[in-house]
CSV table of C-alpha atoms in Angstrom, one decimal:
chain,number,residue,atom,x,y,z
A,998,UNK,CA,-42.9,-116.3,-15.3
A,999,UNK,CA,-43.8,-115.1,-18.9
A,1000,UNK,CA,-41.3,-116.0,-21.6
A,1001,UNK,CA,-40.1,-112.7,-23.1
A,1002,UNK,CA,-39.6,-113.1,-26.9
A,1003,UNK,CA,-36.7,-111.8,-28.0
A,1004,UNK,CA,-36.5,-107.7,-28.9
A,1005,UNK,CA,-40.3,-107.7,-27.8
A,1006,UNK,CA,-41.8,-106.9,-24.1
A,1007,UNK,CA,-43.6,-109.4,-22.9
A,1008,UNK,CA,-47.6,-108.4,-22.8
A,1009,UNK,CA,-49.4,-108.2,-19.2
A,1010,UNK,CA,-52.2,-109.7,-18.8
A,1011,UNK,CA,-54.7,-109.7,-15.6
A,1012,UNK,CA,-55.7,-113.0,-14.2
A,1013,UNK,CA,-59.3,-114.4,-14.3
A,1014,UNK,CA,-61.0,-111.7,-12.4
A,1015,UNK,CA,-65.1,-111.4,-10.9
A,1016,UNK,CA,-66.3,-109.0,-14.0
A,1017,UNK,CA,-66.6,-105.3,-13.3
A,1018,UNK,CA,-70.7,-106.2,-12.5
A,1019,UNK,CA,-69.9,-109.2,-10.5
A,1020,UNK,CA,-67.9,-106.5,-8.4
A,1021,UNK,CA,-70.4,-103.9,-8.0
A,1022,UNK,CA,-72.7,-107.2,-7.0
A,1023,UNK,CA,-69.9,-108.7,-4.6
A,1024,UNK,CA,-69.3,-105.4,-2.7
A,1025,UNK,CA,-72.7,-104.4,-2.7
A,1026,UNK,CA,-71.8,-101.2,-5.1
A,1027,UNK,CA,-75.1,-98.6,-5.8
A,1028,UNK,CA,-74.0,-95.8,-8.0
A,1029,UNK,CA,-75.1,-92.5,-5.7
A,1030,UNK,CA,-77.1,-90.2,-7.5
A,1031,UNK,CA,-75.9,-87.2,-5.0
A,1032,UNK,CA,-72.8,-87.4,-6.0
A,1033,UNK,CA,-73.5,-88.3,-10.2
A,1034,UNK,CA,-72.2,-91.9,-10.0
A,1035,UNK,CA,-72.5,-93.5,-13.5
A,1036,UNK,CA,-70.4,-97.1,-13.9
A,1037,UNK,CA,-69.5,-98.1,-17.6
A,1038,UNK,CA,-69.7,-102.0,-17.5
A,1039,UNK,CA,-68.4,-102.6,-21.1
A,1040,UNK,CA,-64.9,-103.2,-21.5
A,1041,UNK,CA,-64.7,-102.6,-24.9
A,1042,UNK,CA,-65.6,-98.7,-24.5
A,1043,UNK,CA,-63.2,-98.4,-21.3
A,1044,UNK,CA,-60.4,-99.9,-23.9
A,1045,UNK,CA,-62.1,-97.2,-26.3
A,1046,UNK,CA,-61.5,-94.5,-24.1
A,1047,UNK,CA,-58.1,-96.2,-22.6
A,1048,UNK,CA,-56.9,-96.0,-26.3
A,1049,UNK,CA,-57.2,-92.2,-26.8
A,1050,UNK,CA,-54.9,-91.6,-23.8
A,1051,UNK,CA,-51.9,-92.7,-26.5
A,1052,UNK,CA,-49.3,-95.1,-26.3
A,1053,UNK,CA,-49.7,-96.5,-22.4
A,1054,UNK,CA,-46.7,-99.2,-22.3
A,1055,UNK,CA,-44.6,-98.3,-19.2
A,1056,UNK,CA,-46.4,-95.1,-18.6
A,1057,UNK,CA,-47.2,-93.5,-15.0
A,1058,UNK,CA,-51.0,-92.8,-15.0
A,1059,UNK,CA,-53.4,-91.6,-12.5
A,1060,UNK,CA,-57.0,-92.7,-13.0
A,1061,UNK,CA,-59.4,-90.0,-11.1
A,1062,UNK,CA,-62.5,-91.6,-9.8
A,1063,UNK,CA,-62.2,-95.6,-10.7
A,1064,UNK,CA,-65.2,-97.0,-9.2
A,1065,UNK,CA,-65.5,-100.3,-9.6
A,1066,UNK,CA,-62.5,-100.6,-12.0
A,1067,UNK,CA,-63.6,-100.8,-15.4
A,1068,UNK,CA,-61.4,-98.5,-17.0
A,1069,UNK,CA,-58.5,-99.3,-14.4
A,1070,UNK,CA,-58.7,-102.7,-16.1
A,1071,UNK,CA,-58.1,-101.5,-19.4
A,1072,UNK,CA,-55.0,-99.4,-18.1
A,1073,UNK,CA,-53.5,-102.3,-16.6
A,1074,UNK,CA,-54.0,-104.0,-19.7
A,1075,UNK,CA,-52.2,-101.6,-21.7
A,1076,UNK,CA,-49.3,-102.7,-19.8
A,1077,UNK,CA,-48.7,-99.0,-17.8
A,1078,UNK,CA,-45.2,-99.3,-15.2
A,1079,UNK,CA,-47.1,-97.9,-12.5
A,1080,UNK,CA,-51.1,-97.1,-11.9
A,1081,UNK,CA,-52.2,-94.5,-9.3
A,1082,UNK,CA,-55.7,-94.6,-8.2
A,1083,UNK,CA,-57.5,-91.8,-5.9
A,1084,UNK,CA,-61.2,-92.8,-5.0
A,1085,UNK,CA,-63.2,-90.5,-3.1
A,1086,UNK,CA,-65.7,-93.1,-2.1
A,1087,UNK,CA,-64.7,-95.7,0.2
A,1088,UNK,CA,-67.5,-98.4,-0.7
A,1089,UNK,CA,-65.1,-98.9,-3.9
A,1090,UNK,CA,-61.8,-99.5,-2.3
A,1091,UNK,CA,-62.3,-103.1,-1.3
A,1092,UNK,CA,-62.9,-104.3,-5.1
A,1093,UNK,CA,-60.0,-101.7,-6.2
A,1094,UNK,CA,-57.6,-103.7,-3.6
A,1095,UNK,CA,-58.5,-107.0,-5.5
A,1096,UNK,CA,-57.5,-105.6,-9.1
A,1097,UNK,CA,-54.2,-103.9,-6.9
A,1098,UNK,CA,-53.3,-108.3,-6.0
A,1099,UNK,CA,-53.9,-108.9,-9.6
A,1100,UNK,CA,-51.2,-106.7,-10.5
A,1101,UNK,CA,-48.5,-106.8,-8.2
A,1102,UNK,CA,-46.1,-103.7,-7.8
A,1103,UNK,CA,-48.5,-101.8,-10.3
A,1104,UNK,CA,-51.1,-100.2,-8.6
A,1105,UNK,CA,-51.4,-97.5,-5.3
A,1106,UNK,CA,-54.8,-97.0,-4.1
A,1107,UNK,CA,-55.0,-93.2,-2.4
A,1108,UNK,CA,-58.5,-92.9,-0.6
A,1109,UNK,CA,-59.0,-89.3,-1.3
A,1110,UNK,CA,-60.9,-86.3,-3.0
A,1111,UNK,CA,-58.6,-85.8,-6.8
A,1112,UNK,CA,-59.3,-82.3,-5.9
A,1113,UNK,CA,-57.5,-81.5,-2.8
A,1114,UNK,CA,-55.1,-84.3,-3.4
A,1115,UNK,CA,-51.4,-83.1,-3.9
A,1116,UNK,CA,-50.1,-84.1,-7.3
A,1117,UNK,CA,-47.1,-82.2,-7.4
A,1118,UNK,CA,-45.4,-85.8,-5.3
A,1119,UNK,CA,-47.5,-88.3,-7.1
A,1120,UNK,CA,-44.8,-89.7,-10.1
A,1121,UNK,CA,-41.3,-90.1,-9.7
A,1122,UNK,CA,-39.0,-87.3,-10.4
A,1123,UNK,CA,-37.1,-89.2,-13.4
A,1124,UNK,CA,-40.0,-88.2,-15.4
A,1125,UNK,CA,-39.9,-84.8,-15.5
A,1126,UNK,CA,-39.9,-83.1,-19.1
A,1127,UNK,CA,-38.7,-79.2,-19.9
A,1128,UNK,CA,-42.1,-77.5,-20.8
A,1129,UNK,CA,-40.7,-77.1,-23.9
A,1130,UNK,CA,-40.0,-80.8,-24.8
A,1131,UNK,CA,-42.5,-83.8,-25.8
A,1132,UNK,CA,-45.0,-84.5,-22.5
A,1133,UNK,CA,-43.9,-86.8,-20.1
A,1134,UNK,CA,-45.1,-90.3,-19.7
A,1135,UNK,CA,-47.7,-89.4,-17.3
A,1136,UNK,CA,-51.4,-89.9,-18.2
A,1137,UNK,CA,-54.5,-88.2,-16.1
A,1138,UNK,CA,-57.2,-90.6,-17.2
A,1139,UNK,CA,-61.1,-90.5,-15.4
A,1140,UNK,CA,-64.2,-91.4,-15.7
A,1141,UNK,CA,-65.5,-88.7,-13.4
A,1142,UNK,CA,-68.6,-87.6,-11.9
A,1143,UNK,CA,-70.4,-84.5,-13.4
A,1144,UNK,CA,-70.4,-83.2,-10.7
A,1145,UNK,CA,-66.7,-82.8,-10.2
A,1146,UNK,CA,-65.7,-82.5,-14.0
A,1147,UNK,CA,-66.2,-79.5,-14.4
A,1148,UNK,CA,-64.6,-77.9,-11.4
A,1149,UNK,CA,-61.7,-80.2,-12.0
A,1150,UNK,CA,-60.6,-78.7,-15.3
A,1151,UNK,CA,-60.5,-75.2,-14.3
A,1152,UNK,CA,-58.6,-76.7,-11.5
A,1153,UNK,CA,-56.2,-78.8,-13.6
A,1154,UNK,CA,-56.3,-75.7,-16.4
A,1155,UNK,CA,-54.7,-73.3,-14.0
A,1156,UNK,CA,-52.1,-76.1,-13.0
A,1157,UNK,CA,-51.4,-75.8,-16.6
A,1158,UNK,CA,-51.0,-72.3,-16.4
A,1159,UNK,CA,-48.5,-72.5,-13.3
A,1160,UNK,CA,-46.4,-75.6,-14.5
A,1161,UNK,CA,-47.7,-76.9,-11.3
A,1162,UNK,CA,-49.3,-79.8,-9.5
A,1163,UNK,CA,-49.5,-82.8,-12.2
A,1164,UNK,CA,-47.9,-80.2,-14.9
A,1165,UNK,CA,-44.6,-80.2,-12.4
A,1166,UNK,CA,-43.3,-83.1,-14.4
A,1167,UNK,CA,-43.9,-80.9,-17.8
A,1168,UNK,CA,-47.0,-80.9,-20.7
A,1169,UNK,CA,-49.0,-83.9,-18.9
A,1170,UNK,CA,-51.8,-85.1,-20.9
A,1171,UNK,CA,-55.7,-85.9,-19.8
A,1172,UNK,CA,-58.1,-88.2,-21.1
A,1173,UNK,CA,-61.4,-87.3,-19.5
A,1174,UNK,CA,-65.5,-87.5,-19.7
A,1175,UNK,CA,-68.3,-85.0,-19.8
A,1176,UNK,CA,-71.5,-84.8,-20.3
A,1177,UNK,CA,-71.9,-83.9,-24.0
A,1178,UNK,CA,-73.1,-80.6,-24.1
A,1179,UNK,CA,-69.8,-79.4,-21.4
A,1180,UNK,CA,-67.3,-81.8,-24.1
A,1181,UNK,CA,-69.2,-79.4,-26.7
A,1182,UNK,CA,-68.0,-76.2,-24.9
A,1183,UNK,CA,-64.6,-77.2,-24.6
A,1184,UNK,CA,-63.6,-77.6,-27.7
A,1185,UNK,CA,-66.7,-74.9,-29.6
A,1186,UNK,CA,-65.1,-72.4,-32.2
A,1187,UNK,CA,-65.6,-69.1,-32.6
A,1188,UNK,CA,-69.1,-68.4,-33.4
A,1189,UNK,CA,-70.7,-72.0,-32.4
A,1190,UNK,CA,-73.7,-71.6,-30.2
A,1191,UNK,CA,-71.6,-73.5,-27.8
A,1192,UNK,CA,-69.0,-71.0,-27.8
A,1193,UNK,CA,-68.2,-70.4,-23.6
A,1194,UNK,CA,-66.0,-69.5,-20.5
A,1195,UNK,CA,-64.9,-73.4,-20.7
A,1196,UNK,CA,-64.2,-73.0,-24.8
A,1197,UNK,CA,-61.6,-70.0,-24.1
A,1198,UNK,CA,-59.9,-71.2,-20.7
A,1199,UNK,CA,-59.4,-74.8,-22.0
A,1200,UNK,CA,-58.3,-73.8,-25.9
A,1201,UNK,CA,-55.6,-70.7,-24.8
A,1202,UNK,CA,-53.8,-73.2,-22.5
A,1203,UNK,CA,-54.6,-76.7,-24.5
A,1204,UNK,CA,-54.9,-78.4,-27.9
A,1205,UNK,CA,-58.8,-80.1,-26.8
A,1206,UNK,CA,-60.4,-82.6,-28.9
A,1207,UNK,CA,-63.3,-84.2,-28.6
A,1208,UNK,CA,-63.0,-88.0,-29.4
A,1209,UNK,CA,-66.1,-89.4,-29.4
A,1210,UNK,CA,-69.6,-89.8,-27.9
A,1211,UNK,CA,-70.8,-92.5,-25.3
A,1212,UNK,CA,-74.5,-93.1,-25.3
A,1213,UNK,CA,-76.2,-92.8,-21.5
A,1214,UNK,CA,-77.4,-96.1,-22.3
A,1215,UNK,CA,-74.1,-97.7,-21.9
A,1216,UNK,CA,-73.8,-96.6,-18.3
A,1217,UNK,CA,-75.2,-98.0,-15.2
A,1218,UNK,CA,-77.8,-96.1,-13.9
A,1219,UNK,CA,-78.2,-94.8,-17.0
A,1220,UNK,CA,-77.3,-90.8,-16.7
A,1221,UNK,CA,-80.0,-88.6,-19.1
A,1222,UNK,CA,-77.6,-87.0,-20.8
A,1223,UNK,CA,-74.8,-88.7,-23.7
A,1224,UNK,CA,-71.4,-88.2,-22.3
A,1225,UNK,CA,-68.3,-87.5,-24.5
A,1226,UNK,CA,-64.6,-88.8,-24.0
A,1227,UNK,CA,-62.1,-85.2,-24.3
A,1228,UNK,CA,-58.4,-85.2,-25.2
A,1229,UNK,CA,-55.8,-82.1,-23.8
A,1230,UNK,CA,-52.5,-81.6,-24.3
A,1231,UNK,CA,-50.9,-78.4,-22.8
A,1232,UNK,CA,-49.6,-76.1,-25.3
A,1233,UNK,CA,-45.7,-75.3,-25.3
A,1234,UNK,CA,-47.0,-71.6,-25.2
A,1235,UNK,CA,-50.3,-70.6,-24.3
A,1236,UNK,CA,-52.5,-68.7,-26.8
A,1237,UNK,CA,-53.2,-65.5,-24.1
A,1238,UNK,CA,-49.8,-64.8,-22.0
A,1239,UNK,CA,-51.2,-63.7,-19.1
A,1240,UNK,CA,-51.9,-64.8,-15.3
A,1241,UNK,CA,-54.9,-67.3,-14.9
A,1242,UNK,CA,-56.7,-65.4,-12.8
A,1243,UNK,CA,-56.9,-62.0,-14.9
A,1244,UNK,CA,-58.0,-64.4,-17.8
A,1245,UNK,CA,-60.4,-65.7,-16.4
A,1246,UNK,CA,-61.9,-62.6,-14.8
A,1247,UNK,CA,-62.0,-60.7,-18.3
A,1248,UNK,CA,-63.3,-64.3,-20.5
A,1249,UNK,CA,-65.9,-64.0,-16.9
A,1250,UNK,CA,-67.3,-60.8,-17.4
A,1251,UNK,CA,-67.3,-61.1,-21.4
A,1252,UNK,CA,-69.3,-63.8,-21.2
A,1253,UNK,CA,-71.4,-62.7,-18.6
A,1254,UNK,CA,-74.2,-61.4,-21.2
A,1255,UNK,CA,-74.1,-64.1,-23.5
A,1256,UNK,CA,-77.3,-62.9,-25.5
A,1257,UNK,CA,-75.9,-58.7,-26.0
A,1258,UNK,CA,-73.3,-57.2,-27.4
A,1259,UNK,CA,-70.0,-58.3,-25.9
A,1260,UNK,CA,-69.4,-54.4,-24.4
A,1261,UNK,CA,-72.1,-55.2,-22.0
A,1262,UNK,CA,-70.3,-57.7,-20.1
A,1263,UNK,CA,-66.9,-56.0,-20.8
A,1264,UNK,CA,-68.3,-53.1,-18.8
A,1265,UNK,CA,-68.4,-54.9,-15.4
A,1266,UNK,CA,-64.4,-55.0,-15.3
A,1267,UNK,CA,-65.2,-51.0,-14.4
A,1268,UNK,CA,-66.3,-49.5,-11.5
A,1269,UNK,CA,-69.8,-47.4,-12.4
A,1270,UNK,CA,-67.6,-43.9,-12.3
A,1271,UNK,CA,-65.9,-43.8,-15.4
A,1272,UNK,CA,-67.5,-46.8,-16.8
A,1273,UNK,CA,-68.7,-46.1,-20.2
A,1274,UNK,CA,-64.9,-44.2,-20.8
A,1275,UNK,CA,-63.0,-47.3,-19.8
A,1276,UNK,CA,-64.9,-49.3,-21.9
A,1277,UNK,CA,-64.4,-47.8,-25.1
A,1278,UNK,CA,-60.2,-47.0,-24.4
A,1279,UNK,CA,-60.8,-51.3,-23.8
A,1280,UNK,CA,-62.5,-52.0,-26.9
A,1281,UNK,CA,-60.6,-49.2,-29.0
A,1282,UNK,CA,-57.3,-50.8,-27.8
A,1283,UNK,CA,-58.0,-53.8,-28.0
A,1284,UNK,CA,-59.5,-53.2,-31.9
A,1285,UNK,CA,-62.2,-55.3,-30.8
A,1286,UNK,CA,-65.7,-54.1,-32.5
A,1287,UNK,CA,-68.2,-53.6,-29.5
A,1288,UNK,CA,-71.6,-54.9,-31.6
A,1289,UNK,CA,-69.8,-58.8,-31.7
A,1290,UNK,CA,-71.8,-61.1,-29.2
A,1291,UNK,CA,-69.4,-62.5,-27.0
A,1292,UNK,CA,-69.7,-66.4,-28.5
A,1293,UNK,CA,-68.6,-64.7,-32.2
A,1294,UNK,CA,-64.8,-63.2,-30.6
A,1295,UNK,CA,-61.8,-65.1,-31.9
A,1296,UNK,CA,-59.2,-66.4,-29.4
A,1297,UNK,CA,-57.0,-63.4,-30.4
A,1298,UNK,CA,-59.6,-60.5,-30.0
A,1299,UNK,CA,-59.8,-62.3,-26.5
A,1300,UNK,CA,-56.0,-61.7,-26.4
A,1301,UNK,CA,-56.2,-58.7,-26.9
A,1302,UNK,CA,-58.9,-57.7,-24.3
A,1303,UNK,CA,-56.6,-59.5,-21.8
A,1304,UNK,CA,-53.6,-57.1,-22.7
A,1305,UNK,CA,-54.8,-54.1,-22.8
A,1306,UNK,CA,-56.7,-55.2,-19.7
A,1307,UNK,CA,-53.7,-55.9,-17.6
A,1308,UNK,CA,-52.2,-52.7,-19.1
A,1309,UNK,CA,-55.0,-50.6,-17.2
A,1310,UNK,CA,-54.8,-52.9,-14.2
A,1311,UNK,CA,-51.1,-51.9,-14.0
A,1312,UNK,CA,-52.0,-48.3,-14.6
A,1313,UNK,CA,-54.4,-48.4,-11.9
A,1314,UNK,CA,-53.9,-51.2,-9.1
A,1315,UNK,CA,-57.2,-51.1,-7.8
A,1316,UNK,CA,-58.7,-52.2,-11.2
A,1317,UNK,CA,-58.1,-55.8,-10.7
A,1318,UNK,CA,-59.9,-56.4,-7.4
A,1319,UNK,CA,-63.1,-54.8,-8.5
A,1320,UNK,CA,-65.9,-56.7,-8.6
A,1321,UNK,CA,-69.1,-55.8,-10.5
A,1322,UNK,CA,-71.2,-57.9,-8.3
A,1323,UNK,CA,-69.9,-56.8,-5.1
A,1324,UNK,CA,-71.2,-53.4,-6.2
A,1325,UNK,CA,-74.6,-54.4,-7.2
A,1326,UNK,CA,-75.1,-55.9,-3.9
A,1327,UNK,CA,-73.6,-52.6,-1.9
A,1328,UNK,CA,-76.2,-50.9,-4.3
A,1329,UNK,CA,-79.1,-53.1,-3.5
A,1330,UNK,CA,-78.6,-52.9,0.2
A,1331,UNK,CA,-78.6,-49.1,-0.2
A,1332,UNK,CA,-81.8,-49.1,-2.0
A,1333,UNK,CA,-83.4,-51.6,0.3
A,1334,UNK,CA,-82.1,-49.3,3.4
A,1335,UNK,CA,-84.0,-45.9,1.8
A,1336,UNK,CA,-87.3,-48.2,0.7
A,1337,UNK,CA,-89.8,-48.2,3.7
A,1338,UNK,CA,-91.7,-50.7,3.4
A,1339,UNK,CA,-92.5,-53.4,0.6
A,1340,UNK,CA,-90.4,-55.5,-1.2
A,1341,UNK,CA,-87.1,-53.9,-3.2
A,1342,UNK,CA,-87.8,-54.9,-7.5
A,1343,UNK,CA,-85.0,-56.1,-8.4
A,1344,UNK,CA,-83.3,-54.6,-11.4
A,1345,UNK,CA,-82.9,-55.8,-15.0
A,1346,UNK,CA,-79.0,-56.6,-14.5
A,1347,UNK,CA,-79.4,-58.0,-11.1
A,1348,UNK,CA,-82.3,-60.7,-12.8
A,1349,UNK,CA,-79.7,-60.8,-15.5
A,1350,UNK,CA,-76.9,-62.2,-13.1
């Protein structure tokens, strides 16, 4: 039993434990290139990345896609009350299990994909916040795959959006990788050439900064891209009030013709009769100048678009269903229908999309 000094918790530390490569050697542990498996072996940068999640001591956290445990290691260490784990792959739960003995009462090992998994159940109920109030002591922290990072955001985004699933419990914040050049969307200002979708969804909803940079060397295999460590916290009011779905559908089609001038994409929100009319009323309302590309439009000229959008939309109902591309393909079935014979060309907005 650790001595507690007086006034001070006493510190937890793991026992002697096989390293995190004596693990992967022990279990027989290949990192799967079909589903992007990278493992970080180096503690120090999985206490690094542990650090930027804030102050951890008798925080709930869930780590997305442990692995072999490296960064599960360095929660543990920051003394957290309770760790919940959800692994996808089953080859890593064996190794997880021995970390769970090191640290009994801690940890709960859920064999399951972080993106059907429920998290609206997964902390207790004494740590729920007001929206309005200081986030909870909850933690989403992940090393994740890249090819689940990027869905997962939008996912955990329009949680944010909702006050549901993890953001139940109030503004629950995420510590999380990318690769680089998706860490450099997120957080991209107006007018960056990085400027995207991801920039506008994940800034209206979230303050998003981008910590640091990993190198690929420092993961096994090593991935060829850098990959960058992100910070979110929800914001007590988001930037554009509006449902998720109609902000994404209008940040969608702005951003649809990255290289024009942002009217071109704003266009596909209209049905082809009465188009180039709706367009304008949009742009005019909105007081958003048509000749901006769509990576130089300020989070509040996106506002606006969105407001005025769901103005029209509640005008007109059948607005909001429409979809642009649903009408190119009715339009190229017609086309191949009256075409006898030879292959259809295709036109320049269907290469475009």
């Amino acid at each position: 039993c650790l001595m507690a000094v007086p006034g001070k918790v006493a510190a937890f530390h793991l026992p002697p434990l096989p390293t995190v490569g004596e693990i992967i050697k022990l279990f027989r542990l290949k990192a799967q290139k079909q589903l992007s498996q990278n493992f970080l072996l180096d503690l120090r940068l999985t206490d690094k990345i542990v650090r930027q999640a804030g102050e951890l001591k008798n925080a709930h956290v869930c780590e997305v896609g442990p692995g072999p445990g490296g960064i599960t290691r360095s929660i543990l260490s920051a003394g957290v009350e309770q760790l919940l784990l959800i692994e996808k792959d089953a080859r890593f739960i064996p190794g997880l299990q021995m970390l769970s003995e090191a640290a009994p009462g801690k940890v709960r090992i859920v064999h399951g994909d972080i993106l059907t998994y429920k998290m609206d159940k997964a902390f207790p109920k004494h740590l729920k916040k007001n929206w309005e109030d200081e986030p909870p002591d909850i933690h989403l922290i992940g090393n994740l795959p890249f090819s689940v990072s990027t869905p997962l955001i939008i996912k955990w985004l329009e949680n944010v959006s909702k006050k549901d699933g993890p953001f139940i419990y109030g503004r629950t914040q995420m510590t999380l990788t990318f690769q680089k050049e998706v860490a450099e969307r997120l957080t991209a200002n107006p007018g960056g050439k990085q400027r995207s979708r991801l920039s506008i969804m994940s800034q209206h909803l979230c303050t998003v900064e981008n910590c640091f940079v990993i190198p690929g060397q420092a993961f096994v295999p090593k991935p060829e891209v850098d990959v960058a460590v992100v910070h979110f916290t929800p914001l007590v009011q988001p930037k554009i009030q509006q449902p998720f779905k109609l902000v994404e559908k209008v940040v969608r089609s702005v951003f649809q013709f990255r290289r024009k001038y942002c009217f071109r994409g704003i266009e596909t929100l209209f049905p082809e009769s009465g188009r180039l009319k709706r367009t304008e009323q949009l742009m005019m309302t909105a007081n958003v100048d048509p000749t901006l590309r769509p990576f130089q439009l300020s989070m509040s000229q996106f506002r606006n678009l969105c407001n005025t959008y769901r103005k029209m939309c509640d005008e007109d109902p059948s607005l909001f269903p429409y979809n642009y591309r649903e009408e190119l393909r009715q339009k190229k079935k017609m086309r191949n229908l009256l075409k006898p014979t030879g292959q259809p060309e295709q036109t320049e907005e269907e290469n475009q999309l």
